[in-house]
Amino acid sequence: SGPPAKEVKMRADVDLSKNKPVIAQVISEHLKMFETDKDDHELAEEFVNTDPVVGGNADALALLVQKAYRGPRVPSRLMDKDDENMGKKISLVREGADDILYQIDFKGKLSSAAINLFQDGDVVIRILPNLVFQFLPRRIVTALPSEYISMKDDKLVSNWTDSLSNARKKTNKGILGESDISSDVYGGEKLITHVDYYIINEGSESEEVIPAADIIHIKYNGYGRMVEDSKGRWCFNVWSVPPMRRLKKTMLWKANAMINDILWRDAMPPREHHKLDLSMFSPDLYDGESPEARVLAAQTAAMKVITNYIKHISHKAVDTGYVTDLTTEINVIEARSQSYADPNELLMQLDQNIHATSGVPRGAMYGEGSGAYASELLVSNYAGLRAEFIGDRIARPFEDWLKKYMKMNYPKTLSSKVIDRLRLKFRLILPRDVREIAQGVNLLMQSMIVDVSQILETVGLDTMSGEQFEKHLELIGKMSEAKGKEKDMFGGVEKKSHKNDASAVSRKQETPDTRASKEDSPDQP
């Protein structure tokens, strides 16, 4: 069921006629932001879809979040060390979770959810219940439009001060629970602090009620937020305030500055003024029963001549001249003042607000840097933290669903204890960061203040089980042994020690007479 039809009301000065000139088309696109009936969700969507800086930042943020995804992880250091099969159990859970996430295209949903969180603050995904594994790709459908979703129905509760028993008498749907009507009061109305049901297209013929158990609700910052929903009801700890909300004034300011600049640049080019001699079209020279009739006849004849003149000169090439009679005068009209404040600097300042809101560095978008390595490193680290934060907000609700699904479908194959420890890991590691991470790992290993598991978690990798750690130590031993043989083969420490032993033996065999003969010989150094 799609959203209800909506009548678009635009400002009176917006030209909706066809075959508009280029400037009118450009201005009409910018004026869409000023439509009087647009709510915050539609306005944010307009910003993301039409502004290249906002849309580019949203795409870059989604790319960073997707790049930061490291897959399902099970911290083995938290598991039972005495269980000999723990490593195998962890591997089975990881492989099963990875397969399920691949089937539902989690990485694709991850990037889309990142954009929606930036734009709307919430992502509501419907789960189709009671489907077996082979139908898993269709188990999670496309995210529902949050602007058409609410938690209450005006038909169910007409007066928020009614008691719960009276509210139940007004409906046979039975979708209200004790948690739906809070005792808290905000502005004279009851607060919605808990959600048991989601409603699509509330109050319309296509209204649909969905239990909260069949919904994955991803929140950007929904905790401790007082937000008014699409039906004018106040909700607490339910909806989020999207980052795009902070850019509303900035984007309207930017659109207004661009419209003014377009109008000014269109008015500034020199215009030709063609003065035609229309003295022969005097009303006195035309017949008519009244003065008005004679004026109309003169105007008709004059317009015919003017239209014919325009028709012949409008297609002139820029390098051709005009051929007119002696009385036609052609002048050039220029703007009285050429001074104008260039809006580019203002637009750059407004774009800085966009980058500050999205967390995507300007250098990542335009390839420009501040020149200082330390500042670039700091900005890059902040972008990584922002991507990991967004990924973590998306992953937590998916983790809950994934654990329930795995326990329900694989109760005997997979360990429930291991499933409870399952995490979706996010750590942004760009190609240029690998060298610095390797150096950091080397320093940590030499310091001996952390173990291997802690180092692996630091760089975003899965920790080792006891069996894996033993294999790792065995591999290190083989590498050390091979390195020692290599040194011996190419004159390493071992060969040098043999040489020193031979020198010592030769010194022992020297006598005082031989040493004296060496000292007396002029050829000896």
Short mmCIF file of C-alpha atoms in Angstrom, two decimals, residues 478-494:
data_model
loop_
_atom_site.label_atom_id
_atom_site.label_comp_id
_atom_site.label_asym_id
_atom_site.label_seq_id
_atom_site.Cartn_x
_atom_site.Cartn_y
_atom_site.Cartn_z
CA LYS A 478 58.32 -22.78 12.39
CA MET A 479 58.97 -19.28 11.07
CA SER A 480 61.65 -18.70 13.73
CA GLU A 481 63.29 -22.02 12.92
CA ALA A 482 63.29 -21.23 9.21
CA LYS A 483 64.77 -17.81 9.91
CA GLY A 484 67.60 -19.37 11.94
CA LYS A 485 68.43 -21.78 9.13
CA GLU A 486 68.45 -18.90 6.68
CA LYS A 487 70.98 -17.00 8.81
CA ASP A 488 73.19 -20.05 9.00
CA MET A 489 73.03 -20.54 5.25
CA PHE A 490 74.04 -16.96 4.41
CA GLY A 491 76.72 -16.44 7.07
CA GLY A 492 74.56 -15.60 10.03
CA VAL A 493 75.27 -15.63 13.72
CA GLU A 494 76.04 -19.32 13.84
#
